[in-house]
Short mmCIF file of C-alpha atoms and ligand atoms in Angstrom, two decimals:
data_model
loop_
_atom_site.label_atom_id
_atom_site.label_comp_id
_atom_site.label_asym_id
_atom_site.label_seq_id
_atom_site.Cartn_x
_atom_site.Cartn_y
_atom_site.Cartn_z
CA MET A 2 -74.59 132.44 96.29
CA THR A 3 -75.07 134.54 93.04
CA GLN A 4 -74.06 138.12 94.20
CA ARG A 5 -77.05 141.22 95.98
CA THR A 6 -77.22 143.93 92.94
CA LEU A 7 -80.07 146.56 93.14
CA LEU A 8 -81.13 148.80 90.07
CA GLN A 9 -83.11 152.05 91.32
CA PHE A 10 -85.10 151.79 88.97
CA PHE A 11 -86.33 155.13 88.40
CA HIS A 12 -84.24 159.03 88.42
CA TRP A 13 -86.25 163.01 89.63
CA TYR A 14 -86.49 163.40 86.40
CA THR A 15 -88.79 159.52 85.60
CA PRO A 16 -90.98 161.38 82.16
CA ASN A 17 -94.28 162.14 83.74
CA GLY A 18 -97.03 159.59 81.67
CA GLY A 19 -97.38 156.59 83.68
CA ARG A 20 -94.88 154.33 81.00
CA LEU A 21 -92.98 153.45 84.76
CA TRP A 22 -93.94 149.92 85.26
CA LYS A 23 -94.65 149.25 81.94
CA GLU A 24 -90.73 149.31 81.18
CA VAL A 25 -89.97 147.58 84.27
CA ALA A 26 -93.11 144.42 82.03
CA GLU A 27 -90.13 145.40 79.96
CA LYS A 28 -87.13 144.99 80.46
CA ALA A 29 -87.28 142.26 83.40
CA GLU A 30 -85.91 139.33 81.39
CA ALA A 31 -82.64 141.39 79.73
CA LEU A 32 -82.10 143.34 83.95
CA ALA A 33 -81.93 139.56 84.92
CA SER A 34 -80.00 137.77 82.55
CA MET A 35 -77.61 141.17 83.10
CA GLY A 36 -77.60 139.83 86.65
CA ILE A 37 -79.83 142.43 88.18
CA THR A 38 -81.48 140.70 91.39
CA ASP A 39 -82.98 143.41 93.55
CA VAL A 40 -85.14 146.03 91.21
CA TRP A 41 -86.69 149.12 93.73
CA LEU A 42 -89.11 150.66 92.38
CA PRO A 43 -90.54 154.27 93.48
CA PRO A 44 -93.98 154.57 95.44
CA ALA A 45 -96.26 153.03 94.16
CA TYR A 46 -98.70 154.76 95.98
CA LYS A 47 -100.86 158.14 94.68
CA GLY A 48 -99.06 161.31 95.67
CA ALA A 49 -100.32 164.82 96.82
CA ALA A 50 -99.03 165.71 93.37
CA GLY A 51 -101.25 162.76 92.18
CA SER A 52 -100.22 161.80 88.18
CA SER A 53 -96.71 164.27 88.18
CA SER A 54 -95.75 163.00 91.55
CA VAL A 55 -91.97 161.76 91.75
CA GLY A 56 -94.25 159.76 94.81
CA TYR A 57 -93.02 161.29 97.96
CA ASP A 58 -96.05 162.92 99.05
CA THR A 59 -97.87 160.58 99.89
CA TYR A 60 -101.45 161.40 99.95
CA ASP A 61 -102.50 157.68 100.06
CA LEU A 62 -100.95 154.17 100.56
CA PHE A 63 -104.34 152.21 99.56
CA ASP A 64 -104.13 153.74 96.77
CA LEU A 65 -101.83 152.15 93.61
CA GLY A 66 -102.32 153.59 90.45
CA GLU A 67 -106.59 152.47 91.70
CA PHE A 68 -109.02 155.63 92.78
CA ASN A 69 -110.17 158.59 90.71
CA GLN A 70 -107.76 161.06 93.86
CA LYS A 71 -105.86 163.49 93.02
CA GLY A 72 -106.52 164.57 89.51
CA SER A 73 -105.84 160.76 87.96
CA VAL A 74 -106.49 157.14 88.46
CA ALA A 75 -103.16 156.42 87.19
CA THR A 76 -99.87 157.65 89.26
CA LYS A 77 -97.23 158.79 87.44
CA TYR A 78 -95.85 155.81 87.20
CA GLY A 79 -98.92 153.98 85.79
CA ASP A 80 -101.92 152.70 86.65
CA ARG A 81 -102.59 149.77 89.85
CA THR A 82 -103.05 146.36 87.16
CA SER A 83 -99.45 147.85 85.71
CA PHE A 84 -97.80 147.26 89.06
CA GLU A 85 -98.84 144.22 89.61
CA ASN A 86 -97.97 142.57 86.05
CA ALA A 87 -93.71 144.67 86.73
CA CYS A 88 -94.25 142.97 89.74
CA ASN A 89 -95.52 139.86 88.40
CA ALA A 90 -92.37 140.19 85.55
CA LEU A 91 -89.71 140.89 88.44
CA GLN A 92 -90.74 137.52 89.95
CA ILE A 93 -91.15 135.28 87.40
CA ASN A 94 -87.34 136.59 86.02
CA GLY A 95 -85.92 136.07 90.25
CA VAL A 96 -86.01 139.03 90.23
CA ARG A 97 -87.22 140.64 93.84
CA ALA A 98 -89.59 143.85 93.90
CA ILE A 99 -88.14 146.15 96.85
CA HIS A 100 -90.51 148.50 97.42
CA ASP A 101 -90.07 152.92 98.79
CA VAL A 102 -92.22 153.12 101.87
CA VAL A 103 -92.97 156.97 102.34
CA PHE A 104 -94.07 157.09 106.18
CA ASN A 105 -92.59 160.71 107.19
CA HIS A 106 -95.74 162.23 106.22
CA LYS A 107 -98.57 162.96 104.27
CA MET A 108 -100.22 165.75 102.30
CA GLY A 109 -102.78 166.96 100.35
CA ALA A 110 -105.67 166.40 103.14
CA ASP A 111 -108.72 165.64 101.89
CA GLU A 112 -109.91 168.88 105.11
CA LYS A 113 -108.56 171.29 108.06
CA GLU A 114 -109.71 171.20 111.12
CA ARG A 115 -109.70 172.79 113.88
CA VAL A 116 -106.19 172.20 115.97
CA LYS A 117 -103.95 173.09 119.06
CA VAL A 118 -100.57 174.36 117.69
CA ARG A 119 -96.96 175.75 120.22
CA ARG A 120 -94.70 177.87 117.03
CA VAL A 121 -91.65 176.17 117.23
CA ASN A 122 -88.21 178.05 116.14
CA ALA A 123 -87.56 176.03 112.64
CA ASP A 124 -83.79 177.01 113.52
CA ASP A 125 -84.03 174.35 116.48
CA ARG A 126 -86.83 172.22 117.45
CA THR A 127 -86.20 172.14 120.73
CA GLN A 128 -87.40 175.38 121.25
CA ILE A 129 -91.38 175.63 121.76
CA GLU A 130 -92.87 178.05 122.20
CA ASP A 131 -95.82 177.67 125.69
CA ASP A 132 -98.19 179.44 124.64
CA THR A 133 -101.27 177.53 122.84
CA PHE A 134 -103.44 178.81 120.24
CA GLU A 135 -106.01 177.16 117.80
CA ALA A 136 -106.25 177.16 113.72
CA LEU A 137 -107.29 175.21 110.92
CA ALA A 138 -104.78 172.27 109.52
CA HIS A 139 -104.61 170.38 106.31
CA THR A 140 -105.17 167.02 109.06
CA ARG A 141 -107.75 164.94 108.29
CA PHE A 142 -107.65 162.63 105.36
CA THR A 143 -110.40 160.68 104.79
CA PHE A 144 -109.27 159.77 101.19
CA PRO A 145 -113.51 160.30 99.82
CA GLY A 146 -112.85 158.72 96.07
CA ARG A 147 -111.40 155.21 97.08
CA GLN A 148 -114.57 154.54 99.90
CA ASP A 149 -113.55 152.80 102.31
CA LYS A 150 -111.52 150.00 100.23
CA HIS A 151 -109.37 148.42 101.41
CA SER A 152 -108.98 150.65 104.90
CA LYS A 153 -111.05 151.77 106.88
CA PHE A 154 -108.69 154.37 108.75
CA VAL A 155 -108.59 158.32 108.72
CA TRP A 156 -106.07 160.64 109.93
CA ASP A 157 -107.34 163.36 111.80
CA LYS A 158 -105.30 165.78 113.93
CA GLN A 159 -104.58 162.27 116.07
CA CYS A 160 -102.36 161.43 113.80
CA PHE A 161 -99.55 164.05 113.54
CA SER A 162 -97.34 165.65 115.70
CA GLY A 163 -96.74 168.59 113.33
CA VAL A 164 -97.62 171.21 110.53
CA ASP A 165 -96.00 174.01 108.55
CA VAL A 166 -98.98 175.38 107.67
CA VAL A 167 -101.79 177.08 109.65
CA GLU A 168 -104.87 178.77 108.88
CA GLN A 169 -106.94 181.31 110.57
CA PRO A 170 -104.65 182.50 111.83
CA ASP A 171 -103.16 181.54 108.46
CA GLU A 172 -98.87 181.12 109.25
CA THR A 173 -96.05 179.90 108.05
CA GLY A 174 -93.11 178.27 109.36
CA VAL A 175 -93.09 174.93 112.29
CA PHE A 176 -95.68 173.88 114.25
CA LYS A 177 -95.96 171.39 117.30
CA LEU A 178 -99.89 169.91 116.92
CA VAL A 179 -101.17 169.49 120.95
CA ASN A 180 -102.71 165.96 120.19
CA GLU A 181 -103.46 162.96 123.11
CA TYR A 182 -99.39 162.24 121.59
CA GLY A 183 -96.16 163.04 123.10
CA GLU A 184 -97.09 165.63 125.69
CA GLY A 185 -96.05 168.53 123.23
CA GLN A 186 -93.17 167.04 122.60
CA TRP A 187 -91.75 166.03 119.22
CA ASN A 188 -90.90 162.11 118.41
CA GLU A 189 -87.42 160.59 120.50
CA GLN A 190 -85.05 158.50 118.10
CA VAL A 191 -84.54 160.74 115.58
CA ASP A 192 -81.58 162.70 113.96
CA ASP A 193 -80.17 165.57 116.15
CA GLU A 194 -79.71 167.38 113.42
CA LEU A 195 -82.07 171.60 114.23
CA GLY A 196 -81.64 170.42 117.69
CA ASN A 197 -84.51 167.60 116.99
CA PHE A 198 -85.41 166.60 113.42
CA ASP A 199 -88.58 164.77 113.37
CA TYR A 200 -90.31 167.43 111.55
CA LEU A 201 -89.37 167.45 107.73
CA MET A 202 -92.17 168.65 105.82
CA GLY A 203 -96.80 168.01 105.43
CA ALA A 204 -98.25 166.66 108.01
CA ASP A 205 -95.70 164.77 110.79
CA VAL A 206 -96.85 161.40 111.48
CA GLU A 207 -97.32 160.81 114.34
CA PHE A 208 -95.70 157.18 115.23
CA ARG A 209 -97.20 157.24 118.99
CA ASN A 210 -100.01 157.05 118.52
CA ASN A 211 -101.02 153.06 118.39
CA ALA A 212 -103.58 152.94 116.39
CA VAL A 213 -100.76 155.22 113.52
CA TYR A 214 -98.56 152.03 114.39
CA GLU A 215 -101.26 149.72 113.56
CA GLU A 216 -102.12 150.84 110.54
CA LEU A 217 -98.35 151.31 108.80
CA LYS A 218 -97.63 147.23 110.34
CA TYR A 219 -101.39 145.65 108.14
CA TRP A 220 -100.66 148.08 105.36
CA GLY A 221 -97.61 146.22 104.76
CA ARG A 222 -98.64 143.23 105.05
CA TRP A 223 -101.85 144.30 103.32
CA LEU A 224 -99.12 145.03 100.27
CA ASN A 225 -97.87 141.81 99.80
CA GLU A 226 -100.79 140.35 100.15
CA GLN A 227 -101.27 142.80 96.46
CA VAL A 228 -97.75 142.17 95.26
CA ALA A 229 -94.62 140.26 95.35
CA VAL A 230 -92.29 141.60 97.83
CA GLY A 231 -88.37 141.39 98.54
CA GLY A 232 -88.11 144.11 99.61
CA PHE A 233 -87.76 147.91 101.66
CA ARG A 234 -86.26 151.37 101.68
CA LEU A 235 -86.99 153.08 103.85
CA ASP A 236 -87.39 156.68 102.62
CA ALA A 237 -87.04 160.16 105.88
CA ALA A 238 -86.07 157.54 108.42
CA LYS A 239 -83.42 160.41 109.98
CA HIS A 240 -86.93 161.68 110.30
CA ILE A 241 -88.73 158.45 112.12
CA PRO A 242 -88.22 157.41 115.31
CA ALA A 243 -85.35 154.69 115.38
CA TRP A 244 -88.22 152.10 117.20
CA PHE A 245 -90.62 152.10 115.13
CA PHE A 246 -89.11 150.98 112.23
CA ARG A 247 -86.99 148.40 114.78
CA ASP A 248 -90.22 146.53 115.94
CA TRP A 249 -91.90 147.12 112.00
CA VAL A 250 -88.82 145.79 110.62
CA GLY A 251 -89.23 142.39 112.60
CA HIS A 252 -92.83 142.97 112.60
CA MET A 253 -92.78 142.24 108.79
CA ARG A 254 -89.85 139.98 108.44
CA ASP A 255 -92.83 137.79 111.11
CA SER A 256 -95.65 138.02 107.56
CA ILE A 257 -93.94 138.10 104.65
CA SER A 258 -90.06 136.90 105.24
CA PRO A 259 -87.67 136.98 107.06
CA ASP A 260 -85.12 137.25 103.68
CA LEU A 261 -86.77 141.23 103.14
CA PHE A 262 -83.89 143.22 102.18
CA VAL A 263 -84.46 146.33 104.01
CA VAL A 264 -82.49 149.01 103.25
CA ALA A 265 -83.12 153.11 105.08
CA GLU A 266 -82.28 156.31 103.65
CA TYR A 267 -81.08 157.81 106.90
CA TRP A 268 -78.57 160.34 104.71
CA HIS A 269 -75.91 161.90 107.25
CA PRO A 270 -72.03 160.84 105.91
CA ASP A 271 -70.62 160.28 109.54
CA MET A 272 -70.17 157.18 110.42
CA ALA A 273 -70.33 158.11 114.76
CA ALA A 274 -74.26 158.72 113.80
CA LEU A 275 -75.12 156.28 110.90
CA GLY A 276 -74.16 153.66 114.17
CA SER A 277 -75.65 154.89 117.10
CA TYR A 278 -78.96 154.42 114.54
CA LEU A 279 -78.03 150.88 113.84
CA ASP A 280 -77.59 150.41 117.09
CA LEU A 281 -81.63 151.45 118.20
CA VAL A 282 -82.47 149.46 115.09
CA ASP A 283 -81.43 146.30 116.64
CA LYS A 284 -79.33 145.79 113.72
CA GLN A 285 -82.07 144.91 111.17
CA LEU A 286 -81.50 147.43 107.95
CA MET A 287 -78.85 148.39 105.67
CA LEU A 288 -77.95 151.48 105.10
CA PHE A 289 -76.80 154.03 102.24
CA ASP A 290 -73.26 155.48 102.56
CA VAL A 291 -73.43 158.92 102.35
CA ALA A 292 -69.46 159.32 102.24
CA LEU A 293 -68.67 156.82 99.84
CA HIS A 294 -70.74 158.47 97.63
CA HIS A 295 -69.79 162.39 98.60
CA SER A 296 -65.86 160.15 98.36
CA PHE A 297 -66.69 159.71 94.86
CA HIS A 298 -68.49 162.87 93.91
CA ASP A 299 -65.23 164.76 95.20
CA ALA A 300 -62.98 162.47 93.24
CA SER A 301 -65.19 163.36 89.87
CA LYS A 302 -64.05 167.00 90.29
CA GLN A 303 -60.94 166.96 91.83
CA GLY A 304 -59.25 165.12 89.52
CA ALA A 305 -55.46 163.41 89.74
CA ASN A 306 -55.30 166.18 92.37
CA PHE A 307 -57.56 163.09 94.30
CA ASP A 308 -55.86 159.96 96.73
CA ILE A 309 -57.12 157.15 95.03
CA SER A 310 -55.75 155.65 97.38
CA ARG A 311 -58.18 157.18 99.80
CA ILE A 312 -61.53 156.07 97.90
CA PHE A 313 -63.01 154.16 101.24
CA ASP A 314 -61.28 156.80 103.45
CA GLY A 315 -64.55 157.40 106.27
CA SER A 316 -66.83 155.69 104.30
CA LEU A 317 -70.21 152.57 105.58
CA VAL A 318 -68.36 150.22 103.72
CA ALA A 319 -65.14 150.27 105.29
CA SER A 320 -66.28 150.46 109.02
CA MET A 321 -69.61 149.01 108.60
CA PRO A 322 -69.05 146.39 105.90
CA ASP A 323 -72.76 144.42 106.43
CA HIS A 324 -74.94 147.30 106.68
CA ALA A 325 -74.03 149.10 103.00
CA VAL A 326 -75.67 150.22 100.06
CA THR A 327 -73.62 151.37 97.95
CA LEU A 328 -74.01 153.93 95.33
CA VAL A 329 -72.89 156.23 92.87
CA ASP A 330 -75.85 158.99 92.28
CA ASN A 331 -79.44 158.42 92.98
CA HIS A 332 -82.98 160.83 92.73
CA ASP A 333 -81.63 163.36 95.41
CA THR A 334 -78.24 163.82 94.15
CA GLN A 335 -78.98 163.59 90.64
CA PRO A 336 -77.91 167.81 88.71
CA LEU A 337 -80.35 170.04 89.96
CA GLN A 338 -82.15 167.53 93.17
CA SER A 339 -82.17 169.17 96.53
CA LEU A 340 -79.06 167.05 97.61
CA GLU A 341 -77.34 167.55 94.13
CA ALA A 342 -73.54 165.75 95.40
CA THR A 343 -73.43 164.89 91.12
CA VAL A 344 -70.42 162.45 90.34
CA ASP A 345 -69.24 163.56 87.16
CA PRO A 346 -69.35 161.02 84.19
CA TRP A 347 -65.44 160.70 83.16
CA PHE A 348 -65.53 159.23 86.83
CA LYS A 349 -68.22 157.01 86.77
CA PRO A 350 -66.99 153.54 85.13
CA LEU A 351 -63.72 154.19 88.06
CA ALA A 352 -66.81 154.90 90.92
CA TYR A 353 -68.83 152.12 89.69
CA ALA A 354 -65.83 149.07 89.67
CA LEU A 355 -65.61 149.80 93.24
CA ILE A 356 -68.95 149.37 94.74
CA LEU A 357 -70.01 146.49 92.00
CA LEU A 358 -66.18 144.34 91.83
CA ARG A 359 -65.71 144.15 95.82
CA GLU A 360 -65.99 141.86 98.49
CA GLN A 361 -67.69 144.26 101.20
CA GLY A 362 -71.40 146.01 100.37
CA VAL A 363 -74.54 145.70 98.08
CA PRO A 364 -73.71 147.78 95.81
CA CYS A 365 -77.10 149.99 93.49
CA VAL A 366 -76.36 150.59 90.24
CA PHE A 367 -78.62 154.12 89.05
CA TYR A 368 -81.61 153.91 85.94
CA PRO A 369 -79.29 157.44 83.88
CA ASP A 370 -76.25 155.70 84.02
CA LEU A 371 -77.85 152.34 82.70
CA PHE A 372 -80.19 153.60 80.88
CA GLY A 373 -79.04 157.66 79.90
CA GLY A 374 -81.86 160.13 80.74
CA SER A 375 -82.64 163.73 79.57
CA TYR A 376 -84.27 166.78 81.68
CA ARG A 377 -84.51 170.41 82.36
CA ASP A 378 -85.14 172.22 85.25
CA THR A 379 -84.68 175.04 86.95
CA GLY A 380 -81.32 175.28 89.23
CA ASP A 381 -80.77 176.82 92.49
CA ASP A 382 -79.45 179.85 90.27
CA GLY A 383 -83.12 180.36 89.74
CA ASN A 384 -82.12 179.80 85.63
CA GLU A 385 -83.37 176.92 83.71
CA HIS A 386 -81.10 174.14 82.11
CA ASP A 387 -80.63 170.94 80.26
CA ILE A 388 -79.16 168.17 81.64
CA ASP A 389 -78.08 164.45 79.31
CA MET A 390 -77.05 162.12 82.01
CA PRO A 391 -75.07 159.55 79.58
CA VAL A 392 -74.76 155.93 79.68
CA ILE A 393 -72.42 154.54 81.22
CA GLU A 394 -70.79 152.31 78.37
CA CYS A 395 -69.53 149.94 80.72
CA LEU A 396 -71.17 150.24 83.51
CA SER A 397 -73.59 147.47 81.65
CA LYS A 398 -70.40 145.17 81.20
CA LEU A 399 -69.43 146.40 84.76
CA VAL A 400 -72.76 144.21 86.11
CA GLU A 401 -71.79 141.00 84.07
CA ALA A 402 -68.02 141.64 85.64
CA ARG A 403 -69.82 141.70 89.23
CA ASN A 404 -71.85 137.95 88.31
CA GLN A 405 -69.08 136.19 86.25
CA PHE A 406 -65.54 137.55 87.22
CA ALA A 407 -66.31 139.71 91.29
CA HIS A 408 -65.59 136.33 93.59
CA GLY A 409 -63.03 134.82 96.31
CA PRO A 410 -61.11 136.37 98.28
CA GLN A 411 -59.94 139.85 97.90
CA THR A 412 -56.33 141.77 98.20
CA ASP A 413 -56.43 145.25 97.75
CA TYR A 414 -53.74 147.77 96.19
CA LEU A 415 -54.47 150.81 97.15
CA ASP A 416 -51.35 151.74 97.93
CA HIS A 417 -50.96 155.38 94.78
CA PRO A 418 -52.25 158.43 95.70
CA SER A 419 -53.79 157.97 91.42
CA CYS A 420 -53.29 154.13 90.18
CA ILE A 421 -55.26 151.36 92.57
CA ALA A 422 -56.04 148.17 92.04
CA PHE A 423 -57.47 145.38 93.76
CA VAL A 424 -57.20 141.73 92.97
CA ARG A 425 -60.53 139.30 92.60
CA HIS A 426 -58.89 135.47 93.40
CA GLY A 427 -61.49 133.48 92.28
CA THR A 428 -62.68 130.12 93.48
CA VAL A 429 -62.51 127.01 92.80
CA ASP A 430 -65.49 127.37 90.65
CA LEU A 431 -65.42 130.68 90.18
CA PRO A 432 -62.81 132.70 88.14
CA GLY A 433 -61.57 135.96 89.61
CA CYS A 434 -60.10 139.40 87.87
CA VAL A 435 -57.74 141.84 88.74
CA THR A 436 -59.30 145.67 88.89
CA VAL A 437 -56.82 148.26 87.87
CA MET A 438 -57.86 151.78 87.64
CA SER A 439 -55.83 155.27 87.37
CA ASN A 440 -57.18 159.26 87.90
CA GLY A 441 -54.51 160.70 86.62
CA ASN A 442 -51.89 159.80 84.27
CA ALA A 443 -51.67 155.89 83.33
CA GLY A 444 -49.72 153.80 85.03
CA GLU A 445 -50.29 149.93 85.95
CA LYS A 446 -50.18 147.64 88.84
CA SER A 447 -47.77 144.88 89.93
CA VAL A 448 -49.42 142.22 91.28
CA ASP A 449 -49.06 138.58 92.93
CA LEU A 450 -51.04 136.18 91.17
CA GLY A 451 -49.44 133.33 93.55
CA ALA A 452 -47.35 130.68 90.99
CA GLU A 453 -50.54 129.00 90.61
CA ALA A 454 -51.20 131.92 87.96
CA ALA A 455 -47.48 131.55 85.70
CA GLY A 456 -47.74 131.46 82.55
CA VAL A 457 -51.87 132.12 82.44
CA SER A 458 -53.08 135.35 80.09
CA PHE A 459 -55.36 137.85 80.88
CA ARG A 460 -56.98 140.46 78.98
CA ASP A 461 -58.88 143.10 79.47
CA TYR A 462 -63.27 142.46 79.92
CA LEU A 463 -64.12 145.77 79.23
CA GLY A 464 -62.21 145.98 75.80
CA HIS A 465 -60.06 149.69 77.44
CA ARG A 466 -57.04 147.57 76.48
CA ASP A 467 -56.18 145.33 73.80
CA ASP A 468 -52.76 143.98 74.72
CA GLU A 469 -52.83 140.56 76.47
CA VAL A 470 -51.38 140.09 79.42
CA VAL A 471 -49.16 136.98 81.02
CA VAL A 472 -48.59 136.19 84.62
CA GLY A 473 -44.64 135.52 85.05
CA ASP A 474 -43.41 132.38 86.20
CA ASP A 475 -43.07 133.83 89.65
CA GLY A 476 -46.57 134.49 90.00
CA LYS A 477 -46.92 138.04 89.77
CA ALA A 478 -47.23 140.48 86.41
CA SER A 479 -48.00 144.38 85.31
CA PHE A 480 -51.97 145.41 84.17
CA PRO A 481 -52.39 148.66 82.56
CA VAL A 482 -54.60 151.18 82.86
CA HIS A 483 -55.17 153.94 80.59
CA GLY A 484 -54.90 157.62 82.08
CA GLY A 485 -58.51 158.24 83.56
CA GLY A 486 -60.05 154.62 82.88
CA ILE A 487 -60.20 151.50 83.61
CA SER A 488 -59.11 147.80 82.88
CA VAL A 489 -61.38 144.75 83.97
CA TRP A 490 -57.87 141.73 83.05
CA VAL A 491 -59.73 138.63 83.57
CA ARG A 492 -58.01 134.82 81.72
CA ALA A 493 -58.59 135.48 78.39
CA ASP A 494 -59.89 131.42 79.37
CA ALA A 495 -62.75 132.33 80.86
CA MET A 496 -63.90 135.52 78.93
CA1 CA B 523 -91.60 162.40 111.88
#
């Protein structure tokens, strides 16, 4: 059975100009032969910032680059036809398209409405003032450029739970909309940061309005009629009531396929929070392993001072491996982005081996690590920075190694603070590998491969070492690694 390997096919600074969908189509065959099984695509629908929107400012879920709205027909990634072509190319090559779903909020309303609101303490959202006042809010979405095609649904003040700006009186802050839903309170079953983390940005979607709920179910079914849907990546799950995704994902699996791959962005390093969330969604979802990403970040910054034998301590893949999507970096953690905790390039080969070659977790490769990325933006310090994210030279070989050699039972040698190894013993049909890495000095690891391996010679698949290791009569061998480096030892006759 092919192991699942995700690729996040974009980053925050993917260039504008409508090229990405074409690039997906061009690369689909090569990705499949490398061993990528699932491609996570950026949000495909029109955002409030039009053709420069990364896609997390949802304006119109039904505009896949088809209508002249927000200043252009195409999105940042291309027009609807090229999106369809991209999804087709993936499907033809047996690669699943994972679609990014941003339901928490909408932005770029077409009209303002007279609404009733109550002021909220931005630092403790459970503190909602008793006093209700009237103001104008950006809560009416009629999509005049689409003219009811695909859906006639109009979003208005009954469809949202809160906003961050009102007019007449002009104020900014956090405001609870007072409408027919929730008796003036936020949605429950959301993260408890700031007391209640329902509100994130824009016009916050009110999931307790059944018409909204039905429209979002309809949208999922509709998307599946437009393009191939292999799964979903659910944005901002901390801010959306858990019961909604429990029901919505169940409905999508009933309507589209029971095999849909669904991963939620519940960006939290605490296993208790993730465990509670998984219980609330009936364990139907995968979650990103934020804690492991943070360990990779720390390890890359601390060098030899980081105890690499503890790299999996506190991670999701250690405690709930069946629900862990493991990653090294993403569009929010890359340099100059909101959750910036980037992993330095020297450590990325080690980090990728730790997610790609082990039994546990579904690994997610990040586009710039495979193809590179350069950009310029303003940092927190107010200065402009030129960022170059280099191609991680051995990453494509590590992805290939996952398919060719990451097979069979696993034995860990996570027993030294700066040099660790793990063995995949292979199966009857498929070879295994011995992965050795050091975040300090050059080292070596004595590994027991069993008497049946006696006399077998091993070479480093990554080519970082050019020596040959021959297993002794006792089934043991010592596998070397360069300082701050990694080697993936495989049977010479399997290379
Ligand atoms: Ca919300």
